[in-house]
């Protein structure tokens, strides 16, 4: 088998299974470990996979990759339900809150439809629709203008101008990624600016993010980790990530995934929330 054919086969394997090991590939193709490592290096240099110790994994998304709302809405359903359920406990009748764009904030919106006297400001088309269709008559929903993104957010100068005139009790912020160095990030430059305007308008920032957001980096930082008064996540977050976040955010709240329709968990892991 020629090197080009072998590399194509290796890439197909990585895409199908998510990862490969050098020793297994060497045995399968009857070549040396060094030959396989050269194959992986060639594929890595082309950005087609990511080299790891002893093998390779599928290449991660780029920092500007922005999945659409529909694609994200079917991921981590139980985790998002639990996070939204816990976040809803922070909302009081008559409050003025903001919900940024995102599938987790949309899940939260479904839990706010019965809160009396609530004013909700959002740049999310799905969030506005959920509250418009199912909310109480004494609720007020304010939808910013702006340019629509793949994640159904409204962003840009119009959105920022609308938000800057407001004073809000709480912001529930959905994010694309979280790292120690970059903080909370998004793959959309204009969305980052819009989110920063929301942060500035609110007295308290509550970030909603499931465990898959840890280690992911979008092209633009929204705010650093210490800006979050509360971060609500699920209990599949790694111990190292918990320690890093617990040292930096105001309060880390970790909830187990919801296990039934309409049911959300509200417990906090011992020692993980301050």
GROMACS .gro file of C-alpha atoms in nm:
model
  274
    1UNK     CA    1   0.000   0.000   0.000
    2UNK     CA    2   0.131   0.342  -0.095
    3UNK     CA    3   0.176   0.607   0.176
    4UNK     CA    4  -0.099   0.820   0.026
    5UNK     CA    5  -0.344   0.529   0.028
    6UNK     CA    6  -0.249   0.435   0.384
    7UNK     CA    7  -0.293   0.792   0.505
    8UNK     CA    8  -0.636   0.813   0.342
    9UNK     CA    9  -0.736   0.490   0.516
   10UNK     CA   10  -0.604   0.618   0.849
   11UNK     CA   11  -0.799   0.941   0.811
   12UNK     CA   12  -1.118   0.748   0.735
   13UNK     CA   13  -1.061   0.543   1.052
   14UNK     CA   14  -1.011   0.853   1.265
   15UNK     CA   15  -1.325   1.015   1.129
   16UNK     CA   16  -1.527   0.699   1.190
   17UNK     CA   17  -1.400   0.613   1.539
   18UNK     CA   18  -1.269   0.943   1.674
   19UNK     CA   19  -0.915   0.816   1.732
   20UNK     CA   20  -0.643   0.562   1.646
   21UNK     CA   21  -0.334   0.412   1.812
   22UNK     CA   22   0.009   0.387   1.648
   23UNK     CA   23   0.071   0.026   1.754
   24UNK     CA   24  -0.265  -0.095   1.622
   25UNK     CA   25  -0.218   0.076   1.287
   26UNK     CA   26   0.137  -0.054   1.250
   27UNK     CA   27   0.019  -0.411   1.309
   28UNK     CA   28  -0.277  -0.373   1.075
   29UNK     CA   29  -0.078  -0.231   0.784
   30UNK     CA   30   0.238  -0.433   0.844
   31UNK     CA   31   0.468  -0.133   0.878
   32UNK     CA   32   0.683   0.011   1.155
   33UNK     CA   33   0.564   0.241   1.429
   34UNK     CA   34   0.788   0.511   1.282
   35UNK     CA   35   0.613   0.484   0.945
   36UNK     CA   36   0.273   0.532   1.109
   37UNK     CA   37   0.405   0.828   1.307
   38UNK     CA   38   0.522   0.988   0.983
   39UNK     CA   39   0.176   0.928   0.836
   40UNK     CA   40   0.012   1.092   1.136
   41UNK     CA   41   0.255   1.382   1.124
   42UNK     CA   42   0.173   1.441   0.756
   43UNK     CA   43  -0.200   1.440   0.828
   44UNK     CA   44  -0.152   1.661   1.133
   45UNK     CA   45   0.043   1.921   0.931
   46UNK     CA   46  -0.248   1.937   0.686
   47UNK     CA   47  -0.489   2.000   0.976
   48UNK     CA   48  -0.677   1.677   0.915
   49UNK     CA   49  -0.624   1.521   1.259
   50UNK     CA   50  -0.470   1.600   1.598
   51UNK     CA   51  -0.165   1.407   1.720
   52UNK     CA   52  -0.176   1.279   2.076
   53UNK     CA   53   0.058   1.058   2.277
   54UNK     CA   54   0.053   0.713   2.117
   55UNK     CA   55  -0.183   0.798   1.835
   56UNK     CA   56  -0.418   1.061   1.695
   57UNK     CA   57  -0.771   1.194   1.732
   58UNK     CA   58  -1.011   1.381   1.509
   59UNK     CA   59  -0.919   1.744   1.456
   60UNK     CA   60  -1.120   1.977   1.675
   61UNK     CA   61  -1.331   2.259   1.532
   62UNK     CA   62  -1.162   2.586   1.449
   63UNK     CA   63  -1.197   2.889   1.671
   64UNK     CA   64  -1.446   3.046   1.428
   65UNK     CA   65  -1.654   2.731   1.377
   66UNK     CA   66  -2.012   2.815   1.476
   67UNK     CA   67  -2.266   2.531   1.469
   68UNK     CA   68  -2.624   2.635   1.404
   69UNK     CA   69  -2.890   2.649   1.676
   70UNK     CA   70  -3.064   2.337   1.544
   71UNK     CA   71  -2.742   2.133   1.551
   72UNK     CA   72  -2.658   2.239   1.906
   73UNK     CA   73  -3.011   2.190   2.036
   74UNK     CA   74  -2.983   1.808   2.025
   75UNK     CA   75  -2.658   1.787   2.223
   76UNK     CA   76  -2.627   1.724   2.600
   77UNK     CA   77  -3.004   1.742   2.651
   78UNK     CA   78  -3.008   1.606   3.007
   79UNK     CA   79  -2.721   1.831   3.114
   80UNK     CA   80  -2.885   2.141   2.970
   81UNK     CA   81  -3.216   2.058   3.136
   82UNK     CA   82  -3.049   2.025   3.475
   83UNK     CA   83  -2.848   2.345   3.432
   84UNK     CA   84  -3.158   2.538   3.324
   85UNK     CA   85  -3.359   2.403   3.614
   86UNK     CA   86  -3.099   2.518   3.865
   87UNK     CA   87  -3.061   2.857   3.698
   88UNK     CA   88  -3.438   2.916   3.706
   89UNK     CA   89  -3.423   2.908   4.087
   90UNK     CA   90  -3.225   3.232   4.077
   91UNK     CA   91  -3.507   3.427   3.911
   92UNK     CA   92  -3.756   3.614   4.125
   93UNK     CA   93  -4.098   3.758   4.023
   94UNK     CA   94  -4.074   4.111   3.890
   95UNK     CA   95  -3.705   4.085   3.804
   96UNK     CA   96  -3.542   4.230   3.494
   97UNK     CA   97  -3.320   3.962   3.344
   98UNK     CA   98  -3.130   3.911   3.022
   99UNK     CA   99  -3.084   3.583   2.838
  100UNK     CA  100  -2.811   3.566   2.578
  101UNK     CA  101  -2.835   3.344   2.273
  102UNK     CA  102  -2.778   2.971   2.311
  103UNK     CA  103  -2.953   2.639   2.347
  104UNK     CA  104  -2.907   2.628   2.725
  105UNK     CA  105  -3.055   2.975   2.769
  106UNK     CA  106  -3.343   2.866   2.546
  107UNK     CA  107  -3.397   2.574   2.783
  108UNK     CA  108  -3.399   2.824   3.070
  109UNK     CA  109  -3.660   3.035   2.890
  110UNK     CA  110  -3.898   2.739   2.895
  111UNK     CA  111  -3.872   2.739   3.274
  112UNK     CA  112  -3.944   3.111   3.305
  113UNK     CA  113  -4.279   3.123   3.126
  114UNK     CA  114  -4.472   3.113   3.455
  115UNK     CA  115  -4.268   3.370   3.652
  116UNK     CA  116  -4.498   3.668   3.731
  117UNK     CA  117  -4.405   4.019   3.624
  118UNK     CA  118  -4.081   3.916   3.459
  119UNK     CA  119  -3.903   4.143   3.212
  120UNK     CA  120  -3.670   3.953   2.978
  121UNK     CA  121  -3.421   4.119   2.746
  122UNK     CA  122  -3.270   3.889   2.487
  123UNK     CA  123  -3.078   3.888   2.160
  124UNK     CA  124  -3.195   3.531   2.095
  125UNK     CA  125  -3.474   3.470   1.847
  126UNK     CA  126  -3.561   3.126   1.996
  127UNK     CA  127  -3.571   3.267   2.351
  128UNK     CA  128  -3.803   3.549   2.244
  129UNK     CA  129  -4.030   3.306   2.061
  130UNK     CA  130  -4.053   3.067   2.358
  131UNK     CA  131  -4.158   3.347   2.592
  132UNK     CA  132  -4.390   3.507   2.337
  133UNK     CA  133  -4.570   3.179   2.271
  134UNK     CA  134  -4.592   3.048   2.627
  135UNK     CA  135  -4.526   3.335   2.866
  136UNK     CA  136  -4.766   3.515   3.099
  137UNK     CA  137  -4.957   3.827   2.995
  138UNK     CA  138  -4.780   4.028   3.268
  139UNK     CA  139  -4.435   3.949   3.129
  140UNK     CA  140  -4.244   4.184   2.902
  141UNK     CA  141  -4.006   4.048   2.639
  142UNK     CA  142  -3.758   4.286   2.477
  143UNK     CA  143  -3.585   4.154   2.163
  144UNK     CA  144  -3.284   4.351   2.047
  145UNK     CA  145  -3.233   4.430   1.682
  146UNK     CA  146  -2.922   4.331   1.495
  147UNK     CA  147  -2.770   4.094   1.244
  148UNK     CA  148  -2.868   3.728   1.271
  149UNK     CA  149  -2.593   3.469   1.330
  150UNK     CA  150  -2.595   3.090   1.264
  151UNK     CA  151  -2.684   3.040   1.632
  152UNK     CA  152  -2.994   3.262   1.590
  153UNK     CA  153  -2.842   3.549   1.788
  154UNK     CA  154  -2.894   3.914   1.697
  155UNK     CA  155  -2.562   4.096   1.713
  156UNK     CA  156  -2.380   4.406   1.599
  157UNK     CA  157  -2.417   4.784   1.652
  158UNK     CA  158  -2.798   4.787   1.671
  159UNK     CA  159  -2.801   4.518   1.939
  160UNK     CA  160  -2.523   4.685   2.137
  161UNK     CA  161  -2.693   5.027   2.123
  162UNK     CA  162  -3.020   4.882   2.251
  163UNK     CA  163  -2.853   4.698   2.537
  164UNK     CA  164  -2.635   4.987   2.657
  165UNK     CA  165  -2.936   5.191   2.769
  166UNK     CA  166  -3.062   4.915   3.002
  167UNK     CA  167  -3.005   4.826   3.369
  168UNK     CA  168  -3.072   4.461   3.452
  169UNK     CA  169  -3.074   4.247   3.764
  170UNK     CA  170  -2.932   3.928   3.612
  171UNK     CA  171  -2.772   3.808   3.293
  172UNK     CA  172  -2.779   3.440   3.200
  173UNK     CA  173  -2.498   3.394   2.952
  174UNK     CA  174  -2.447   3.095   2.726
  175UNK     CA  175  -2.094   3.047   2.595
  176UNK     CA  176  -1.916   2.850   2.324
  177UNK     CA  177  -1.602   2.768   2.521
  178UNK     CA  178  -1.419   2.805   2.853
  179UNK     CA  179  -1.047   2.799   2.927
  180UNK     CA  180  -0.829   2.938   3.203
  181UNK     CA  181  -0.636   3.161   2.963
  182UNK     CA  182  -0.912   3.287   2.734
  183UNK     CA  183  -1.201   3.288   2.981
  184UNK     CA  184  -1.550   3.263   2.832
  185UNK     CA  185  -1.537   3.271   2.452
  186UNK     CA  186  -1.746   3.274   2.135
  187UNK     CA  187  -1.664   3.197   1.768
  188UNK     CA  188  -1.836   3.515   1.649
  189UNK     CA  189  -1.661   3.853   1.690
  190UNK     CA  190  -1.981   4.059   1.683
  191UNK     CA  191  -2.152   3.825   1.926
  192UNK     CA  192  -1.865   3.875   2.172
  193UNK     CA  193  -1.921   4.251   2.160
  194UNK     CA  194  -2.295   4.209   2.210
  195UNK     CA  195  -2.239   3.971   2.501
  196UNK     CA  196  -1.999   4.217   2.666
  197UNK     CA  197  -2.271   4.483   2.643
  198UNK     CA  198  -2.510   4.245   2.819
  199UNK     CA  199  -2.252   4.180   3.092
  200UNK     CA  200  -2.204   4.553   3.146
  201UNK     CA  201  -2.581   4.611   3.173
  202UNK     CA  202  -2.640   4.348   3.444
  203UNK     CA  203  -2.573   4.357   3.818
  204UNK     CA  204  -2.493   3.984   3.826
  205UNK     CA  205  -2.356   3.743   3.567
  206UNK     CA  206  -2.465   3.379   3.568
  207UNK     CA  207  -2.290   3.163   3.307
  208UNK     CA  208  -2.465   2.846   3.190
  209UNK     CA  209  -2.230   2.589   3.035
  210UNK     CA  210  -2.224   2.210   3.019
  211UNK     CA  211  -1.901   2.015   3.063
  212UNK     CA  212  -1.823   2.001   2.689
  213UNK     CA  213  -1.748   2.375   2.686
  214UNK     CA  214  -1.437   2.328   2.902
  215UNK     CA  215  -1.122   2.335   2.689
  216UNK     CA  216  -1.299   2.478   2.385
  217UNK     CA  217  -1.180   2.818   2.260
  218UNK     CA  218  -1.372   3.055   2.036
  219UNK     CA  219  -1.192   3.329   1.847
  220UNK     CA  220  -1.308   3.608   2.077
  221UNK     CA  221  -1.311   3.634   2.457
  222UNK     CA  222  -1.628   3.769   2.616
  223UNK     CA  223  -1.505   3.817   2.973
  224UNK     CA  224  -1.252   3.652   3.202
  225UNK     CA  225  -1.358   3.374   3.438
  226UNK     CA  226  -1.354   3.599   3.745
  227UNK     CA  227  -1.634   3.812   3.595
  228UNK     CA  228  -1.888   3.534   3.657
  229UNK     CA  229  -2.073   3.562   3.987
  230UNK     CA  230  -2.211   3.210   3.930
  231UNK     CA  231  -2.125   2.933   3.685
  232UNK     CA  232  -2.378   2.651   3.657
  233UNK     CA  233  -2.249   2.332   3.494
  234UNK     CA  234  -2.304   1.956   3.508
  235UNK     CA  235  -2.126   1.688   3.706
  236UNK     CA  236  -1.939   1.539   3.408
  237UNK     CA  237  -1.695   1.828   3.435
  238UNK     CA  238  -1.349   1.690   3.513
  239UNK     CA  239  -1.197   1.731   3.862
  240UNK     CA  240  -0.914   1.944   3.721
  241UNK     CA  241  -1.161   2.174   3.550
  242UNK     CA  242  -1.366   2.203   3.869
  243UNK     CA  243  -1.061   2.304   4.070
  244UNK     CA  244  -0.958   2.562   3.812
  245UNK     CA  245  -1.306   2.712   3.794
  246UNK     CA  246  -1.368   2.699   4.167
  247UNK     CA  247  -1.061   2.916   4.216
  248UNK     CA  248  -1.174   3.176   3.964
  249UNK     CA  249  -1.552   3.215   3.945
  250UNK     CA  250  -1.758   3.358   4.227
  251UNK     CA  251  -1.961   3.038   4.280
  252UNK     CA  252  -1.937   2.708   4.097
  253UNK     CA  253  -2.264   2.513   4.098
  254UNK     CA  254  -2.245   2.154   3.972
  255UNK     CA  255  -2.565   1.959   3.903
  256UNK     CA  256  -2.629   1.600   3.791
  257UNK     CA  257  -2.812   1.558   3.460
  258UNK     CA  258  -3.189   1.555   3.467
  259UNK     CA  259  -3.324   1.201   3.443
  260UNK     CA  260  -3.686   1.261   3.355
  261UNK     CA  261  -3.907   1.497   3.160
  262UNK     CA  262  -3.969   1.815   3.354
  263UNK     CA  263  -3.736   1.706   3.632
  264UNK     CA  264  -3.418   1.897   3.710
  265UNK     CA  265  -3.155   1.838   3.974
  266UNK     CA  266  -3.063   2.115   4.211
  267UNK     CA  267  -2.793   1.974   4.433
  268UNK     CA  268  -2.441   2.114   4.441
  269UNK     CA  269  -2.137   1.890   4.466
  270UNK     CA  270  -1.988   1.909   4.814
  271UNK     CA  271  -1.684   2.126   4.825
  272UNK     CA  272  -1.731   2.254   4.471
  273UNK     CA  273  -1.948   2.559   4.537
  274UNK     CA  274  -1.855   2.849   4.756
   0.00000   0.00000   0.00000
